[in-house]
Amino acid sequence: MAQWIVDHVPTWNIIRISGIAAYLLLFAGVFLGIAQGMPAAKGKPKATMYQWHTRTTWLAFGLGILHALTLYIDHYSPFTWSELLIPFRASVHPVGSGLGTLSLYALLIVLLSSDLRNKLGSKWWFMFHMLSYPAFIGLLVHGMITGSDSGNVLMRLMYVFTGLSILGITVLRGLLREHKGPQITIGPNRSQSQPAMERTWGEAYELVGAGRQERLK
């Protein structure tokens, strides 16, 4: 059965298609994850973006596993288990292949930390979740170095567009949060509570004055 797969299944096509699809799905997952965290994202649209953020990221990881397994059974340029599992051990494109391995590990940590968010706490979850950025960058560089069709103009444009899109929406989210930040206060707003306090003291003063007048009578 295994030999039939090696001889008849178009492993090279599967390698390229699964690799590109995994990268695009990870791009979608990271983009949606940043977008659903925008200050303007609320209600049902936010929930929908979060659901698709999770789905596309898991699909990207699954296709990444398929990509690696197909590299192992490929008859043209097979990889050994050590080359697949240990970063920078590959005989072909060691740097690019190593970045792909590290990105897959980082993506696994991101996904597991999301499932364990309640146990980890917000601080640790956020630190692990930030690995989404190096995972995406690693896969981008991995595709550009190891991809046999990375010299194609359309493929280059795809990498440039996706990379700039993640950079742009990250900067935009940071600017929006910075703009909104000073408006966020913990506890009562002083500008709003000051008049209320003045009214309270005024009413108390009037009550005390009324009491004194009653005693004088």
Short mmCIF file of N, CA, C and O in Angstrom, two decimals, residues 41-86:
data_model
loop_
_atom_site.label_atom_id
_atom_site.label_comp_id
_atom_site.label_asym_id
_atom_site.label_seq_id
_atom_site.Cartn_x
_atom_site.Cartn_y
_atom_site.Cartn_z
N ALA A 41 -14.66 46.12 16.68
CA ALA A 41 -15.24 44.79 16.50
C ALA A 41 -16.06 44.41 17.73
O ALA A 41 -15.50 44.28 18.82
N LYS A 42 -17.36 44.25 17.56
CA LYS A 42 -18.23 43.94 18.68
C LYS A 42 -19.35 43.00 18.23
O LYS A 42 -19.62 42.88 17.02
N GLY A 43 -19.98 42.36 19.17
CA GLY A 43 -21.17 41.57 18.90
C GLY A 43 -20.94 40.38 17.99
O GLY A 43 -19.91 39.70 18.05
N LYS A 44 -21.91 40.13 17.13
CA LYS A 44 -21.88 38.96 16.25
C LYS A 44 -20.72 38.97 15.28
O LYS A 44 -20.10 37.92 15.07
N PRO A 45 -20.39 40.11 14.62
CA PRO A 45 -19.22 40.10 13.72
C PRO A 45 -17.94 39.68 14.43
O PRO A 45 -17.13 38.94 13.87
N LYS A 46 -17.75 40.13 15.65
CA LYS A 46 -16.56 39.77 16.41
C LYS A 46 -16.54 38.26 16.69
O LYS A 46 -15.50 37.62 16.54
N ALA A 47 -17.70 37.71 17.08
CA ALA A 47 -17.79 36.28 17.37
C ALA A 47 -17.53 35.45 16.11
O ALA A 47 -16.86 34.43 16.16
N THR A 48 -18.06 35.91 14.97
CA THR A 48 -17.86 35.20 13.71
C THR A 48 -16.39 35.20 13.31
O THR A 48 -15.84 34.17 12.89
N MET A 49 -15.75 36.36 13.43
CA MET A 49 -14.33 36.44 13.09
C MET A 49 -13.49 35.54 13.99
O MET A 49 -12.54 34.90 13.52
N TYR A 50 -13.86 35.47 15.27
CA TYR A 50 -13.11 34.62 16.18
C TYR A 50 -13.27 33.14 15.81
O TYR A 50 -12.30 32.37 15.86
N GLN A 51 -14.49 32.74 15.44
CA GLN A 51 -14.71 31.35 15.04
C GLN A 51 -13.88 30.98 13.82
O GLN A 51 -13.23 29.93 13.78
N TRP A 52 -13.88 31.85 12.81
CA TRP A 52 -13.11 31.56 11.60
C TRP A 52 -11.61 31.70 11.85
O TRP A 52 -10.80 31.03 11.20
N HIS A 53 -11.23 32.55 12.77
CA HIS A 53 -9.82 32.64 13.18
C HIS A 53 -9.35 31.29 13.72
O HIS A 53 -8.27 30.81 13.38
N THR A 54 -10.17 30.68 14.57
CA THR A 54 -9.81 29.38 15.14
C THR A 54 -9.81 28.28 14.08
O THR A 54 -8.89 27.46 14.01
N ARG A 55 -10.84 28.27 13.24
CA ARG A 55 -10.96 27.22 12.22
C ARG A 55 -9.81 27.27 11.22
O ARG A 55 -9.19 26.24 10.90
N THR A 56 -9.53 28.45 10.70
CA THR A 56 -8.47 28.55 9.69
C THR A 56 -7.10 28.22 10.27
O THR A 56 -6.26 27.62 9.59
N THR A 57 -6.88 28.56 11.53
CA THR A 57 -5.59 28.24 12.15
C THR A 57 -5.42 26.74 12.33
O THR A 57 -4.35 26.19 12.07
N TRP A 58 -6.49 26.06 12.76
CA TRP A 58 -6.42 24.60 12.89
C TRP A 58 -6.25 23.94 11.53
O TRP A 58 -5.49 22.95 11.39
N LEU A 59 -6.95 24.44 10.52
CA LEU A 59 -6.78 23.89 9.17
C LEU A 59 -5.36 24.09 8.66
O LEU A 59 -4.80 23.21 8.00
N ALA A 60 -4.79 25.24 8.96
CA ALA A 60 -3.40 25.50 8.56
C ALA A 60 -2.45 24.49 9.20
O ALA A 60 -1.54 23.97 8.55
N PHE A 61 -2.69 24.20 10.48
CA PHE A 61 -1.84 23.23 11.17
C PHE A 61 -2.01 21.84 10.57
O PHE A 61 -1.02 21.12 10.36
N GLY A 62 -3.26 21.45 10.28
CA GLY A 62 -3.50 20.15 9.68
C GLY A 62 -2.84 20.00 8.33
O GLY A 62 -2.23 18.96 8.02
N LEU A 63 -2.93 21.02 7.50
CA LEU A 63 -2.28 20.97 6.18
C LEU A 63 -0.76 21.00 6.32
O LEU A 63 -0.05 20.45 5.48
N GLY A 64 -0.28 21.65 7.37
CA GLY A 64 1.17 21.64 7.62
C GLY A 64 1.66 20.23 7.94
O GLY A 64 2.73 19.82 7.49
N ILE A 65 0.86 19.49 8.72
CA ILE A 65 1.21 18.09 9.02
C ILE A 65 1.19 17.26 7.73
O ILE A 65 2.09 16.44 7.49
N LEU A 66 0.16 17.46 6.90
CA LEU A 66 0.09 16.74 5.62
C LEU A 66 1.29 17.08 4.75
O LEU A 66 1.86 16.20 4.09
N HIS A 67 1.66 18.33 4.74
CA HIS A 67 2.82 18.79 3.97
C HIS A 67 4.09 18.05 4.41
O HIS A 67 4.86 17.57 3.58
N ALA A 68 4.29 17.95 5.74
CA ALA A 68 5.48 17.29 6.27
C ALA A 68 5.46 15.78 5.99
O ALA A 68 6.48 15.19 5.60
N LEU A 69 4.31 15.14 6.17
CA LEU A 69 4.22 13.70 5.93
C LEU A 69 4.45 13.35 4.46
O LEU A 69 5.07 12.33 4.14
N THR A 70 3.96 14.20 3.57
CA THR A 70 4.17 13.96 2.15
C THR A 70 5.63 14.12 1.78
O THR A 70 6.14 13.43 0.88
N LEU A 71 6.33 15.04 2.44
CA LEU A 71 7.77 15.17 2.22
C LEU A 71 8.50 13.90 2.61
O LEU A 71 9.52 13.53 1.99
N TYR A 72 7.98 13.20 3.62
CA TYR A 72 8.63 11.97 4.07
C TYR A 72 8.49 10.84 3.05
O TYR A 72 9.42 10.05 2.84
N ILE A 73 7.31 10.74 2.40
CA ILE A 73 7.09 9.64 1.46
C ILE A 73 7.41 10.01 0.01
O ILE A 73 7.31 9.16 -0.88
N ASP A 74 7.77 11.25 -0.23
CA ASP A 74 8.07 11.67 -1.59
C ASP A 74 9.26 10.89 -2.15
O ASP A 74 10.29 10.74 -1.49
N HIS A 75 9.11 10.37 -3.37
CA HIS A 75 10.18 9.56 -3.96
C HIS A 75 11.23 10.40 -4.68
O HIS A 75 12.32 9.93 -4.98
N TYR A 76 10.90 11.67 -4.95
CA TYR A 76 11.84 12.53 -5.68
C TYR A 76 12.89 13.11 -4.74
O TYR A 76 14.09 13.04 -5.00
N SER A 77 12.46 13.68 -3.63
CA SER A 77 13.39 14.27 -2.66
C SER A 77 12.87 14.02 -1.25
O SER A 77 12.40 14.94 -0.58
N PRO A 78 12.98 12.76 -0.79
CA PRO A 78 12.40 12.42 0.51
C PRO A 78 13.19 13.01 1.67
O PRO A 78 14.41 13.19 1.59
N PHE A 79 12.47 13.33 2.74
CA PHE A 79 13.09 13.81 3.97
C PHE A 79 13.06 12.68 5.00
O PHE A 79 12.12 11.89 5.04
N THR A 80 14.06 12.63 5.85
CA THR A 80 14.05 11.68 6.96
C THR A 80 13.29 12.31 8.13
O THR A 80 13.01 13.51 8.16
N TRP A 81 12.96 11.45 9.12
CA TRP A 81 12.24 11.95 10.29
C TRP A 81 13.06 13.00 11.04
O TRP A 81 12.52 13.98 11.55
N SER A 82 14.36 12.78 11.13
CA SER A 82 15.21 13.75 11.83
C SER A 82 15.25 15.08 11.09
O SER A 82 15.27 16.15 11.72
N GLU A 83 15.24 15.04 9.76
CA GLU A 83 15.22 16.28 8.99
C GLU A 83 13.91 17.03 9.14
O GLU A 83 13.88 18.26 9.10
N LEU A 84 12.83 16.29 9.32
CA LEU A 84 11.52 16.91 9.48
C LEU A 84 11.30 17.44 10.89
O LEU A 84 10.70 18.51 11.07
N LEU A 85 11.77 16.70 11.90
CA LEU A 85 11.47 17.03 13.29
C LEU A 85 12.50 17.94 13.94
O LEU A 85 12.16 18.70 14.86
N ILE A 86 13.74 17.86 13.49
CA ILE A 86 14.81 18.67 14.09
C ILE A 86 15.12 19.84 13.16
O ILE A 86 15.51 19.63 12.01
#
